[in-house]
C-alpha cells in the first residue's frame, strides 16, 4: 500500500514542536493510517486552514466524550497522532472534507492557544526499535495473522488490499497499528493501544482482542446457522416474494397491496351497503393494509371483505305485477292446484296495491312427487325473481343456518347468506325443502335458528355469525316444503302459512301426463308425436297398474321407459310408428306391478267395505269379521296399528252396548270368539277412520245380516255411537268410484268438505251423512226378504234415507270450490294420531 511504500518519506518529514490541534470524535488515528475526515466545527476548520497555510501538518487528538460540542483541553486525550493533510475539499453545506495520513505519535505538553483554534506544544514519541526476531515473537506475529484470517473467514469484513499488506508486514508495531485501525475498536480500546510504546506488548494486546473477536464471531455464526435451519417454507417464500416485489418496483410495476386496497374501496362504494356495514368494511380494510399480505389473518380479512362486497345489499329485481300473466305462467307449469295458485295471485295483488309488505312464509305440505319444488320455480318465474333452493333434510348443525364465526379455520357464512349471494339479488324466491326432516344434536338446533329467518318481524336484521353485521331478509319470499306437518316444531310451524297439496287422482294424473310428462319425455328421447301415440286408456293403464304413488315421478319414469323401448326399435329400423293402447302396454312395460282390489261379487255376512287414504291416493279395503265358539275373546289381524286396534275395541264395545236394539243375546259375547281381519296383511294399516267399518262388520257377523256390497263407508266411532269426521275425502271418494260403488257413507261433519270436491268427483255419487252409528247400519245392513220388521235391525235403504227431509242425507252435486285434499278435520281426541307414513294405508 501507499503507507508502506512511502514509510521512508514520512520519516524524513520534519515535525514542528507546535502544531494546530484537530479534535476528533469516535475515531483514533494510528501512524501510517490514511483516512478521510469530515470537519464541521468552526474551531476545527480554522485549525485546518492554518495548517494548510503553513506546513500542512496537524495534531489529531480524540475526544474522551464524543457528545461534547465545544471541547476544552481536559476533554481531549493527551496522546494523539501527527497527521499530514493530503487533500482538502469544501462541501456545499459548509463542512470540509480532508484526507489525512498519520505520521507519528505525539504527546501534548502544553496548550499554547485555545482561540480561535487550539495550538499545542508537543513531544514526539519515537517508535521503539524493532526487537530481535525471536521464535516467540515470530510465533506471535504468525498467530496474529492467522487470527485475522480466521476472523475474515467467520464473516469479519476487512478490505482485500489491507489483507495483502498484513500478510507482507513483519514489523510487530506496524502490524499491531494496522490491525487495530481496521478492527473497528471502541475509542477507549484503540486509545489504549495507541498509548502503548512497546511493539510486542501492542501485538499481544491485539492478539487478546482478536481471540475474543473470534469467539464472538464463532458464536454469531452458530446462531446464524441455527436460525437459517429454522426458516421454513413459508419464510423462504416470504423472502422470495419480497425480492420479487422489489424487482417489480424496480421495473415500475404497480404495488399489489395498494392496488388491492383500491379495488376493495371501489367495491365497498359500489355495493351501497348500509352505513353500519360500510363502517365495518372500512375498518377491516384499514387492518388489512397494515398487515403483511401473506399472513394468515390477512387472508381471513380478505375473504371476509370479498363476502361483504359481493352480497347484493342494494340489488333487487322488479316484480312482474301483471296478474293475468302470472296466472298464465302458473297454469302453463302446473295442472290443478287451484288453491295454491289462488294464494299466489292474492300475494301479487296485494303487492301491486302496497309496495312495502312483509313477505308471507308459504309452506307446501304434501306427499313426494306432487310438484312442491317445481311450484316454487313457477312462482319465481311468475314474479320475475331469481330462484334459490336449499334442502334442509338431515341438517343438524346450527352453523349451517347462521354461519361459523370467523375465528375458526375455514369459516363460511350460513347457507341462507350463501343462497342470497348465489341469487345476486336481495329479493329472490328462496325455497327451503324438506323442512320437516331437519335434525337436532349437540351442535345446536337448526329449527330454532330458522325462527329468526322465517319471522317477518325479525328477519329485517338477520345476523349471520360470519358476517357479524345485520342483513335484511324481509324482501325475500321464503317458501318451505315438507311431507308431514306433524314433525315440524310448533314455534316454527307457527311462522308459516301451510298449504296442503294432496296426491293427484287418476284423472288428474291423466291430464298431467298428456299436457306435461309425455311431451317432455318425447323431446328428451328424440321422438315426435307422429312416431309414438299414447291413448288415454294406455295412460290410465300405466297409472293404475304400474304406479302407486301420490305424485307423478314414477309415472314419468314409466313413460320414459316406454319411450326408451320405442327409441331402440326406431334406431334399429324395425318400425317407424307406434300406437300404444291398453291392450299392448304390457308388451313394452312387462307384467303389471300392482293389481287393484277386486270388487265384491255379492253381499256377505260380516264383510264391510271401507275407504282408506294412502300416499298413492285413495283405496278400498274390506274388513272381515267372523264368530266362532269360544269364551268372548277378540282377535285382530292384518298388521293393524294402535289406532285401528283401539277402533276395533271401541266398535265391539258399541255393538255390545246396543245388543238389545240389535236383537243380540247377552250370552253371545261370552260364548263366542270374534276375529276381525283386514286383508293384505303385508301392508301396515293405521288411522282414525275405520271405526264404523269395523262396527258394521261386527254387527253383521253377530246378527247374521248381510252388508251391502254397493255401499262404502269411512268414519270413526265412539263408545256412544257418534260418527267422527275424517280427512282425505276426495281420495276416498275416487277410490269408491273406481270400484263402481255409488253410495258412500261419510260423517255428517264432513258435509262442508263436499263443497270442495271437484264436479267430476261428485258426479253420479250418493253421499250419506251419518251422525250416529244407527244411521250407518240403516244404510249398510240389508233387510230380510219379506221386508217385515223382525225386531232385530231396523233397515232403511239409501233411497229411503234420501227421501227423509229431516235427515237430508242425499247430497247431490254441490257447486263451490274444489276439495282441499289432505286436510284432517278430526276431533281433539283424534289429533294425537300421526299421519300415515310412507307405504302405509290410513283408514
mmCIF file of C-alpha atoms in Angstrom, residues 307-667:
data_model
loop_
_atom_site.group_PDB
_atom_site.id
_atom_site.type_symbol
_atom_site.label_atom_id
_atom_site.label_comp_id
_atom_site.label_asym_id
_atom_site.label_seq_id
_atom_site.Cartn_x
_atom_site.Cartn_y
_atom_site.Cartn_z
ATOM 1 C CA UNK A 307 -68.151 -11.703 1.055
ATOM 2 C CA UNK A 308 -69.233 -8.260 2.242
ATOM 3 C CA UNK A 309 -68.687 -6.579 -1.105
ATOM 4 C CA UNK A 310 -70.223 -9.362 -3.222
ATOM 5 C CA UNK A 311 -73.514 -9.605 -1.295
ATOM 6 C CA UNK A 312 -76.456 -7.850 -3.026
ATOM 7 C CA UNK A 313 -77.102 -5.226 -0.345
ATOM 8 C CA UNK A 314 -78.954 -2.950 -2.729
ATOM 9 C CA UNK A 315 -79.546 -5.136 -5.825
ATOM 10 C CA UNK A 316 -83.101 -6.324 -6.347
ATOM 11 C CA UNK A 317 -85.290 -7.434 -9.226
ATOM 12 C CA UNK A 318 -88.501 -5.640 -10.072
ATOM 13 C CA UNK A 319 -91.609 -7.759 -9.568
ATOM 14 C CA UNK A 320 -93.820 -8.516 -12.562
ATOM 15 C CA UNK A 321 -97.143 -7.398 -11.181
ATOM 16 C CA UNK A 322 -99.246 -8.448 -14.198
ATOM 17 C CA UNK A 323 -101.802 -10.716 -12.528
ATOM 18 C CA UNK A 324 -103.116 -12.248 -15.764
ATOM 19 C CA UNK A 325 -99.606 -13.006 -16.998
ATOM 20 C CA UNK A 326 -98.696 -14.595 -13.670
ATOM 21 C CA UNK A 327 -101.846 -16.737 -13.799
ATOM 22 C CA UNK A 328 -100.918 -17.837 -17.304
ATOM 23 C CA UNK A 329 -97.430 -18.853 -16.183
ATOM 24 C CA UNK A 330 -98.779 -20.874 -13.244
ATOM 25 C CA UNK A 331 -101.288 -22.658 -15.471
ATOM 26 C CA UNK A 332 -98.588 -23.457 -18.006
ATOM 27 C CA UNK A 333 -96.392 -25.149 -15.430
ATOM 28 C CA UNK A 334 -98.947 -26.916 -13.211
ATOM 29 C CA UNK A 335 -102.255 -28.632 -13.614
ATOM 30 C CA UNK A 336 -104.952 -28.084 -10.975
ATOM 31 C CA UNK A 337 -103.570 -26.855 -7.567
ATOM 32 C CA UNK A 338 -106.173 -24.138 -7.722
ATOM 33 C CA UNK A 339 -105.927 -23.074 -4.058
ATOM 34 C CA UNK A 340 -102.146 -22.666 -4.232
ATOM 35 C CA UNK A 341 -102.373 -20.672 -7.445
ATOM 36 C CA UNK A 342 -105.102 -18.517 -5.942
ATOM 37 C CA UNK A 343 -102.927 -17.770 -2.886
ATOM 38 C CA UNK A 344 -100.010 -16.728 -5.097
ATOM 39 C CA UNK A 345 -102.188 -14.437 -7.164
ATOM 40 C CA UNK A 346 -103.535 -12.909 -3.945
ATOM 41 C CA UNK A 347 -99.948 -12.161 -2.896
ATOM 42 C CA UNK A 348 -99.237 -10.465 -6.232
ATOM 43 C CA UNK A 349 -102.417 -8.450 -5.991
ATOM 44 C CA UNK A 350 -101.571 -7.150 -2.529
ATOM 45 C CA UNK A 351 -98.019 -6.393 -3.651
ATOM 46 C CA UNK A 352 -99.376 -4.390 -6.559
ATOM 47 C CA UNK A 353 -101.502 -2.285 -4.228
ATOM 48 C CA UNK A 354 -98.889 -1.914 -1.483
ATOM 49 C CA UNK A 355 -95.219 -1.886 -2.413
ATOM 50 C CA UNK A 356 -93.831 -2.388 1.091
ATOM 51 C CA UNK A 357 -95.277 -5.542 2.559
ATOM 52 C CA UNK A 358 -93.953 -8.287 4.758
ATOM 53 C CA UNK A 359 -93.382 -11.342 2.644
ATOM 54 C CA UNK A 360 -95.566 -14.331 3.561
ATOM 55 C CA UNK A 361 -93.894 -17.609 4.512
ATOM 56 C CA UNK A 362 -95.745 -20.234 2.484
ATOM 57 C CA UNK A 363 -95.331 -23.895 3.447
ATOM 58 C CA UNK A 364 -96.350 -26.588 0.967
ATOM 59 C CA UNK A 365 -97.160 -29.857 2.739
ATOM 60 C CA UNK A 366 -97.826 -32.945 0.679
ATOM 61 C CA UNK A 367 -96.541 -36.351 -0.365
ATOM 62 C CA UNK A 368 -93.454 -36.713 -2.604
ATOM 63 C CA UNK A 369 -93.765 -36.003 -6.302
ATOM 64 C CA UNK A 370 -96.790 -33.697 -6.257
ATOM 65 C CA UNK A 371 -94.791 -30.697 -7.539
ATOM 66 C CA UNK A 372 -93.906 -28.731 -4.400
ATOM 67 C CA UNK A 373 -90.392 -27.767 -5.512
ATOM 68 C CA UNK A 374 -91.336 -27.153 -9.148
ATOM 69 C CA UNK A 375 -94.173 -24.968 -7.899
ATOM 70 C CA UNK A 376 -91.575 -22.745 -6.211
ATOM 71 C CA UNK A 377 -89.777 -22.345 -9.546
ATOM 72 C CA UNK A 378 -93.052 -21.367 -11.185
ATOM 73 C CA UNK A 379 -93.697 -18.763 -8.500
ATOM 74 C CA UNK A 380 -90.260 -17.261 -9.127
ATOM 75 C CA UNK A 381 -90.903 -17.209 -12.871
ATOM 76 C CA UNK A 382 -94.295 -15.598 -12.463
ATOM 77 C CA UNK A 383 -92.792 -12.920 -10.200
ATOM 78 C CA UNK A 384 -89.728 -12.395 -12.368
ATOM 79 C CA UNK A 385 -87.434 -13.118 -9.423
ATOM 80 C CA UNK A 386 -84.359 -15.279 -9.015
ATOM 81 C CA UNK A 387 -84.911 -18.752 -7.554
ATOM 82 C CA UNK A 388 -82.728 -20.339 -4.857
ATOM 83 C CA UNK A 389 -83.268 -23.790 -3.398
ATOM 84 C CA UNK A 390 -81.820 -25.194 -0.178
ATOM 85 C CA UNK A 391 -82.522 -28.647 1.206
ATOM 86 C CA UNK A 392 -82.818 -28.915 4.985
ATOM 87 C CA UNK A 393 -83.088 -32.697 5.057
ATOM 88 C CA UNK A 394 -80.602 -34.074 7.580
ATOM 89 C CA UNK A 395 -79.216 -30.652 8.578
ATOM 90 C CA UNK A 396 -78.213 -30.877 12.245
ATOM 91 C CA UNK A 397 -75.649 -28.090 12.691
ATOM 92 C CA UNK A 398 -76.958 -24.646 13.611
ATOM 93 C CA UNK A 399 -73.948 -23.128 11.838
ATOM 94 C CA UNK A 400 -75.445 -24.337 8.537
ATOM 95 C CA UNK A 401 -78.099 -21.639 9.033
ATOM 96 C CA UNK A 402 -76.277 -18.917 10.979
ATOM 97 C CA UNK A 403 -72.739 -19.480 9.686
ATOM 98 C CA UNK A 404 -69.445 -20.066 11.505
ATOM 99 C CA UNK A 405 -67.575 -17.420 13.459
ATOM 100 C CA UNK A 406 -64.516 -16.025 11.676
ATOM 101 C CA UNK A 407 -62.171 -17.227 14.428
ATOM 102 C CA UNK A 408 -62.489 -20.795 13.112
ATOM 103 C CA UNK A 409 -60.321 -22.090 10.272
ATOM 104 C CA UNK A 410 -62.306 -22.412 7.061
ATOM 105 C CA UNK A 411 -65.250 -20.412 8.425
ATOM 106 C CA UNK A 412 -68.027 -19.510 5.979
ATOM 107 C CA UNK A 413 -71.402 -17.749 6.159
ATOM 108 C CA UNK A 414 -74.520 -19.856 6.656
ATOM 109 C CA UNK A 415 -76.410 -21.325 3.734
ATOM 110 C CA UNK A 416 -79.007 -18.552 3.903
ATOM 111 C CA UNK A 417 -76.404 -15.879 3.126
ATOM 112 C CA UNK A 418 -74.725 -18.196 0.598
ATOM 113 C CA UNK A 419 -78.050 -18.551 -1.200
ATOM 114 C CA UNK A 420 -78.572 -14.783 -1.253
ATOM 115 C CA UNK A 421 -75.110 -14.345 -2.782
ATOM 116 C CA UNK A 422 -75.859 -17.075 -5.316
ATOM 117 C CA UNK A 423 -79.080 -15.351 -6.338
ATOM 118 C CA UNK A 424 -77.336 -11.995 -6.821
ATOM 119 C CA UNK A 425 -80.393 -10.086 -5.566
ATOM 120 C CA UNK A 426 -81.802 -9.352 -2.134
ATOM 121 C CA UNK A 427 -85.369 -10.421 -3.019
ATOM 122 C CA UNK A 428 -85.227 -13.911 -4.547
ATOM 123 C CA UNK A 429 -87.737 -16.688 -4.092
ATOM 124 C CA UNK A 430 -85.933 -18.816 -1.516
ATOM 125 C CA UNK A 431 -87.171 -22.401 -1.208
ATOM 126 C CA UNK A 432 -86.345 -24.394 1.938
ATOM 127 C CA UNK A 433 -87.039 -28.009 1.007
ATOM 128 C CA UNK A 434 -87.727 -30.848 3.464
ATOM 129 C CA UNK A 435 -88.259 -28.594 6.475
ATOM 130 C CA UNK A 436 -89.979 -31.483 8.257
ATOM 131 C CA UNK A 437 -86.750 -33.542 8.164
ATOM 132 C CA UNK A 438 -84.481 -31.053 9.930
ATOM 133 C CA UNK A 439 -82.484 -32.601 12.783
ATOM 134 C CA UNK A 440 -81.029 -31.586 16.117
ATOM 135 C CA UNK A 441 -77.975 -32.766 18.080
ATOM 136 C CA UNK A 442 -75.110 -31.446 20.235
ATOM 137 C CA UNK A 443 -74.152 -28.951 17.507
ATOM 138 C CA UNK A 444 -77.356 -26.978 18.018
ATOM 139 C CA UNK A 445 -80.945 -26.796 16.864
ATOM 140 C CA UNK A 446 -81.232 -25.559 13.246
ATOM 141 C CA UNK A 447 -85.026 -25.309 13.559
ATOM 142 C CA UNK A 448 -84.600 -22.691 16.288
ATOM 143 C CA UNK A 449 -82.146 -20.788 14.098
ATOM 144 C CA UNK A 450 -84.801 -20.737 11.369
ATOM 145 C CA UNK A 451 -87.232 -18.947 13.677
ATOM 146 C CA UNK A 452 -85.436 -15.637 13.057
ATOM 147 C CA UNK A 453 -85.098 -16.311 9.323
ATOM 148 C CA UNK A 454 -88.794 -17.046 8.823
ATOM 149 C CA UNK A 455 -90.236 -14.354 11.091
ATOM 150 C CA UNK A 456 -91.168 -11.196 9.120
ATOM 151 C CA UNK A 457 -90.882 -9.190 12.335
ATOM 152 C CA UNK A 458 -87.231 -10.211 12.907
ATOM 153 C CA UNK A 459 -85.603 -11.114 9.610
ATOM 154 C CA UNK A 460 -85.109 -7.485 8.558
ATOM 155 C CA UNK A 461 -81.939 -7.588 10.686
ATOM 156 C CA UNK A 462 -80.780 -11.195 10.344
ATOM 157 C CA UNK A 463 -77.341 -11.587 11.941
ATOM 158 C CA UNK A 464 -75.061 -14.191 10.411
ATOM 159 C CA UNK A 465 -72.213 -15.259 12.726
ATOM 160 C CA UNK A 466 -69.626 -14.930 9.947
ATOM 161 C CA UNK A 467 -70.710 -11.504 8.706
ATOM 162 C CA UNK A 468 -71.403 -10.152 12.222
ATOM 163 C CA UNK A 469 -73.475 -7.373 10.599
ATOM 164 C CA UNK A 470 -77.249 -7.384 10.006
ATOM 165 C CA UNK A 471 -78.654 -8.359 6.599
ATOM 166 C CA UNK A 472 -82.226 -7.538 5.578
ATOM 167 C CA UNK A 473 -84.172 -10.678 4.600
ATOM 168 C CA UNK A 474 -87.591 -9.025 4.679
ATOM 169 C CA UNK A 475 -87.652 -8.707 0.868
ATOM 170 C CA UNK A 476 -87.045 -12.424 0.358
ATOM 171 C CA UNK A 477 -90.065 -14.607 -0.408
ATOM 172 C CA UNK A 478 -89.464 -17.764 1.603
ATOM 173 C CA UNK A 479 -91.257 -20.949 0.600
ATOM 174 C CA UNK A 480 -90.895 -24.142 2.594
ATOM 175 C CA UNK A 481 -91.875 -27.690 1.697
ATOM 176 C CA UNK A 482 -92.389 -30.897 3.633
ATOM 177 C CA UNK A 483 -94.191 -34.215 3.555
ATOM 178 C CA UNK A 484 -95.689 -34.039 7.043
ATOM 179 C CA UNK A 485 -96.684 -31.054 9.153
ATOM 180 C CA UNK A 486 -96.667 -33.052 12.396
ATOM 181 C CA UNK A 487 -92.859 -33.305 12.605
ATOM 182 C CA UNK A 488 -92.308 -29.551 12.195
ATOM 183 C CA UNK A 489 -91.686 -27.933 15.621
ATOM 184 C CA UNK A 490 -94.633 -25.896 16.854
ATOM 185 C CA UNK A 491 -92.949 -22.446 17.038
ATOM 186 C CA UNK A 492 -91.533 -22.916 13.534
ATOM 187 C CA UNK A 493 -94.876 -24.109 12.161
ATOM 188 C CA UNK A 494 -96.497 -21.031 13.675
ATOM 189 C CA UNK A 495 -94.290 -18.792 11.498
ATOM 190 C CA UNK A 496 -95.641 -20.286 8.274
ATOM 191 C CA UNK A 497 -98.866 -20.337 6.297
ATOM 192 C CA UNK A 498 -99.440 -24.028 5.500
ATOM 193 C CA UNK A 499 -100.989 -25.039 2.172
ATOM 194 C CA UNK A 500 -101.777 -28.743 1.761
ATOM 195 C CA UNK A 501 -101.161 -30.477 -1.568
ATOM 196 C CA UNK A 502 -102.845 -33.862 -1.704
ATOM 197 C CA UNK A 503 -101.964 -36.656 -4.092
ATOM 198 C CA UNK A 504 -103.277 -36.491 -7.645
ATOM 199 C CA UNK A 505 -106.249 -38.558 -8.689
ATOM 200 C CA UNK A 506 -106.081 -40.845 -11.726
ATOM 201 C CA UNK A 507 -107.991 -38.283 -13.752
ATOM 202 C CA UNK A 508 -105.547 -35.547 -12.753
ATOM 203 C CA UNK A 509 -102.548 -37.772 -13.479
ATOM 204 C CA UNK A 510 -104.004 -38.494 -16.917
ATOM 205 C CA UNK A 511 -104.216 -34.779 -17.703
ATOM 206 C CA UNK A 512 -100.726 -34.105 -16.296
ATOM 207 C CA UNK A 513 -99.282 -36.922 -18.393
ATOM 208 C CA UNK A 514 -100.939 -35.636 -21.577
ATOM 209 C CA UNK A 515 -100.026 -31.968 -21.056
ATOM 210 C CA UNK A 516 -96.594 -32.156 -19.438
ATOM 211 C CA UNK A 517 -94.957 -35.553 -18.992
ATOM 212 C CA UNK A 518 -95.385 -37.131 -22.421
ATOM 213 C CA UNK A 519 -94.283 -34.037 -24.458
ATOM 214 C CA UNK A 520 -91.266 -33.658 -22.154
ATOM 215 C CA UNK A 521 -90.170 -37.297 -22.479
ATOM 216 C CA UNK A 522 -90.741 -37.335 -26.243
ATOM 217 C CA UNK A 523 -88.431 -34.356 -26.596
ATOM 218 C CA UNK A 524 -85.768 -35.835 -24.299
ATOM 219 C CA UNK A 525 -85.731 -39.125 -26.246
ATOM 220 C CA UNK A 526 -85.729 -37.585 -29.700
ATOM 221 C CA UNK A 527 -89.174 -38.911 -30.579
ATOM 222 C CA UNK A 528 -92.022 -36.968 -32.145
ATOM 223 C CA UNK A 529 -95.724 -37.359 -31.549
ATOM 224 C CA UNK A 530 -96.004 -38.797 -35.080
ATOM 225 C CA UNK A 531 -93.793 -41.729 -34.123
ATOM 226 C CA UNK A 532 -95.358 -42.520 -30.727
ATOM 227 C CA UNK A 533 -99.001 -42.114 -29.812
ATOM 228 C CA UNK A 534 -100.319 -42.997 -26.383
ATOM 229 C CA UNK A 535 -104.061 -43.466 -25.986
ATOM 230 C CA UNK A 536 -105.860 -42.293 -22.866
ATOM 231 C CA UNK A 537 -106.642 -45.883 -21.984
ATOM 232 C CA UNK A 538 -102.938 -46.776 -22.172
ATOM 233 C CA UNK A 539 -102.018 -43.904 -19.883
ATOM 234 C CA UNK A 540 -104.737 -44.923 -17.425
ATOM 235 C CA UNK A 541 -103.434 -48.492 -17.564
ATOM 236 C CA UNK A 542 -99.907 -47.255 -16.695
ATOM 237 C CA UNK A 543 -101.261 -45.139 -13.847
ATOM 238 C CA UNK A 544 -103.341 -47.880 -12.240
ATOM 239 C CA UNK A 545 -101.223 -50.979 -12.936
ATOM 240 C CA UNK A 546 -97.613 -49.738 -12.995
ATOM 241 C CA UNK A 547 -97.508 -46.940 -10.415
ATOM 242 C CA UNK A 548 -98.825 -46.476 -6.907
ATOM 243 C CA UNK A 549 -97.908 -43.010 -5.663
ATOM 244 C CA UNK A 550 -99.373 -39.668 -4.730
ATOM 245 C CA UNK A 551 -97.237 -37.727 -7.199
ATOM 246 C CA UNK A 552 -96.183 -38.360 -10.774
ATOM 247 C CA UNK A 553 -92.466 -39.199 -10.542
ATOM 248 C CA UNK A 554 -92.876 -42.925 -11.094
ATOM 249 C CA UNK A 555 -95.407 -42.223 -13.815
ATOM 250 C CA UNK A 556 -92.809 -40.105 -15.589
ATOM 251 C CA UNK A 557 -90.248 -42.904 -15.183
ATOM 252 C CA UNK A 558 -92.617 -45.458 -16.739
ATOM 253 C CA UNK A 559 -93.336 -43.109 -19.652
ATOM 254 C CA UNK A 560 -89.582 -42.630 -20.080
ATOM 255 C CA UNK A 561 -89.145 -46.422 -20.002
ATOM 256 C CA UNK A 562 -91.768 -46.733 -22.725
ATOM 257 C CA UNK A 563 -90.026 -44.048 -24.805
ATOM 258 C CA UNK A 564 -86.697 -45.880 -24.499
ATOM 259 C CA UNK A 565 -88.241 -49.097 -25.801
ATOM 260 C CA UNK A 566 -89.698 -47.248 -28.768
ATOM 261 C CA UNK A 567 -86.461 -45.302 -29.405
ATOM 262 C CA UNK A 568 -84.488 -48.576 -29.522
ATOM 263 C CA UNK A 569 -86.778 -50.065 -32.135
ATOM 264 C CA UNK A 570 -86.758 -46.856 -34.191
ATOM 265 C CA UNK A 571 -82.955 -46.757 -34.084
ATOM 266 C CA UNK A 572 -82.806 -50.401 -35.239
ATOM 267 C CA UNK A 573 -85.158 -49.596 -38.130
ATOM 268 C CA UNK A 574 -87.804 -52.129 -37.062
ATOM 269 C CA UNK A 575 -90.721 -49.718 -37.165
ATOM 270 C CA UNK A 576 -91.494 -46.069 -37.695
ATOM 271 C CA UNK A 577 -94.850 -45.641 -35.947
ATOM 272 C CA UNK A 578 -96.092 -46.930 -32.614
ATOM 273 C CA UNK A 579 -99.635 -46.748 -31.326
ATOM 274 C CA UNK A 580 -99.760 -47.719 -27.657
ATOM 275 C CA UNK A 581 -103.122 -48.812 -26.258
ATOM 276 C CA UNK A 582 -104.268 -50.517 -23.070
ATOM 277 C CA UNK A 583 -104.017 -53.831 -24.852
ATOM 278 C CA UNK A 584 -100.327 -53.651 -25.768
ATOM 279 C CA UNK A 585 -98.849 -51.662 -22.853
ATOM 280 C CA UNK A 586 -97.812 -54.909 -21.198
ATOM 281 C CA UNK A 587 -95.685 -55.727 -24.277
ATOM 282 C CA UNK A 588 -93.435 -52.735 -23.519
ATOM 283 C CA UNK A 589 -93.581 -52.427 -19.720
ATOM 284 C CA UNK A 590 -93.926 -56.071 -18.716
ATOM 285 C CA UNK A 591 -96.442 -57.570 -16.364
ATOM 286 C CA UNK A 592 -98.379 -55.121 -14.179
ATOM 287 C CA UNK A 593 -96.714 -54.262 -10.879
ATOM 288 C CA UNK A 594 -99.944 -53.527 -8.991
ATOM 289 C CA UNK A 595 -103.388 -55.052 -9.206
ATOM 290 C CA UNK A 596 -106.428 -53.200 -7.838
ATOM 291 C CA UNK A 597 -108.642 -54.719 -5.142
ATOM 292 C CA UNK A 598 -111.297 -56.989 -6.601
ATOM 293 C CA UNK A 599 -114.893 -55.912 -6.346
ATOM 294 C CA UNK A 600 -117.147 -57.958 -4.094
ATOM 295 C CA UNK A 601 -119.463 -60.073 -6.204
ATOM 296 C CA UNK A 602 -122.314 -60.392 -3.676
ATOM 297 C CA UNK A 603 -123.483 -59.233 -0.285
ATOM 298 C CA UNK A 604 -121.870 -61.181 2.531
ATOM 299 C CA UNK A 605 -122.275 -61.521 6.279
ATOM 300 C CA UNK A 606 -119.503 -59.943 8.321
ATOM 301 C CA UNK A 607 -117.719 -58.239 5.391
ATOM 302 C CA UNK A 608 -117.952 -54.446 5.126
ATOM 303 C CA UNK A 609 -116.349 -52.104 2.595
ATOM 304 C CA UNK A 610 -114.159 -49.313 3.963
ATOM 305 C CA UNK A 611 -112.201 -46.468 2.379
ATOM 306 C CA UNK A 612 -108.545 -45.674 3.113
ATOM 307 C CA UNK A 613 -106.197 -42.808 2.332
ATOM 308 C CA UNK A 614 -102.668 -43.604 1.094
ATOM 309 C CA UNK A 615 -99.863 -41.568 -0.395
ATOM 310 C CA UNK A 616 -100.800 -43.110 -3.720
ATOM 311 C CA UNK A 617 -104.365 -41.828 -3.343
ATOM 312 C CA UNK A 618 -107.494 -43.496 -2.059
ATOM 313 C CA UNK A 619 -108.019 -47.243 -1.759
ATOM 314 C CA UNK A 620 -110.781 -49.665 -0.887
ATOM 315 C CA UNK A 621 -110.299 -52.112 1.964
ATOM 316 C CA UNK A 622 -112.510 -54.928 3.195
ATOM 317 C CA UNK A 623 -112.976 -55.611 6.885
ATOM 318 C CA UNK A 624 -113.931 -59.191 7.666
ATOM 319 C CA UNK A 625 -115.470 -60.317 10.961
ATOM 320 C CA UNK A 626 -116.348 -63.866 11.892
ATOM 321 C CA UNK A 627 -117.568 -65.601 15.033
ATOM 322 C CA UNK A 628 -116.587 -68.962 16.435
ATOM 323 C CA UNK A 629 -117.272 -70.898 19.581
ATOM 324 C CA UNK A 630 -115.155 -69.596 22.424
ATOM 325 C CA UNK A 631 -115.064 -67.512 25.550
ATOM 326 C CA UNK A 632 -115.575 -63.974 24.236
ATOM 327 C CA UNK A 633 -112.027 -63.066 23.156
ATOM 328 C CA UNK A 634 -111.246 -60.634 20.328
ATOM 329 C CA UNK A 635 -108.549 -61.391 17.728
ATOM 330 C CA UNK A 636 -107.210 -58.699 15.371
ATOM 331 C CA UNK A 637 -105.044 -59.491 12.330
ATOM 332 C CA UNK A 638 -103.884 -57.692 9.223
ATOM 333 C CA UNK A 639 -100.915 -55.701 10.586
ATOM 334 C CA UNK A 640 -103.064 -53.060 12.253
ATOM 335 C CA UNK A 641 -101.685 -50.042 14.065
ATOM 336 C CA UNK A 642 -102.537 -48.997 17.592
ATOM 337 C CA UNK A 643 -105.250 -46.593 16.474
ATOM 338 C CA UNK A 644 -107.075 -49.250 14.449
ATOM 339 C CA UNK A 645 -106.836 -51.722 17.329
ATOM 340 C CA UNK A 646 -108.425 -49.152 19.601
ATOM 341 C CA UNK A 647 -111.112 -48.545 16.973
ATOM 342 C CA UNK A 648 -111.908 -52.275 16.904
ATOM 343 C CA UNK A 649 -112.236 -52.364 20.694
ATOM 344 C CA UNK A 650 -114.492 -49.301 20.635
ATOM 345 C CA UNK A 651 -116.616 -50.785 17.828
ATOM 346 C CA UNK A 652 -117.076 -54.044 19.756
ATOM 347 C CA UNK A 653 -117.980 -52.147 22.921
ATOM 348 C CA UNK A 654 -120.570 -50.127 20.983
ATOM 349 C CA UNK A 655 -122.158 -53.249 19.497
ATOM 350 C CA UNK A 656 -122.308 -54.880 22.954
ATOM 351 C CA UNK A 657 -123.940 -51.753 24.379
ATOM 352 C CA UNK A 658 -126.544 -51.926 21.581
ATOM 353 C CA UNK A 659 -127.074 -55.679 21.820
ATOM 354 C CA UNK A 660 -130.724 -55.370 22.871
ATOM 355 C CA UNK A 661 -131.600 -52.999 19.992
ATOM 356 C CA UNK A 662 -129.721 -55.270 17.560
ATOM 357 C CA UNK A 663 -131.516 -58.323 18.969
ATOM 358 C CA UNK A 664 -128.279 -59.999 20.038
ATOM 359 C CA UNK A 665 -128.397 -62.314 23.018
ATOM 360 C CA UNK A 666 -126.429 -61.220 26.070
ATOM 361 C CA UNK A 667 -124.875 -64.676 26.351
#
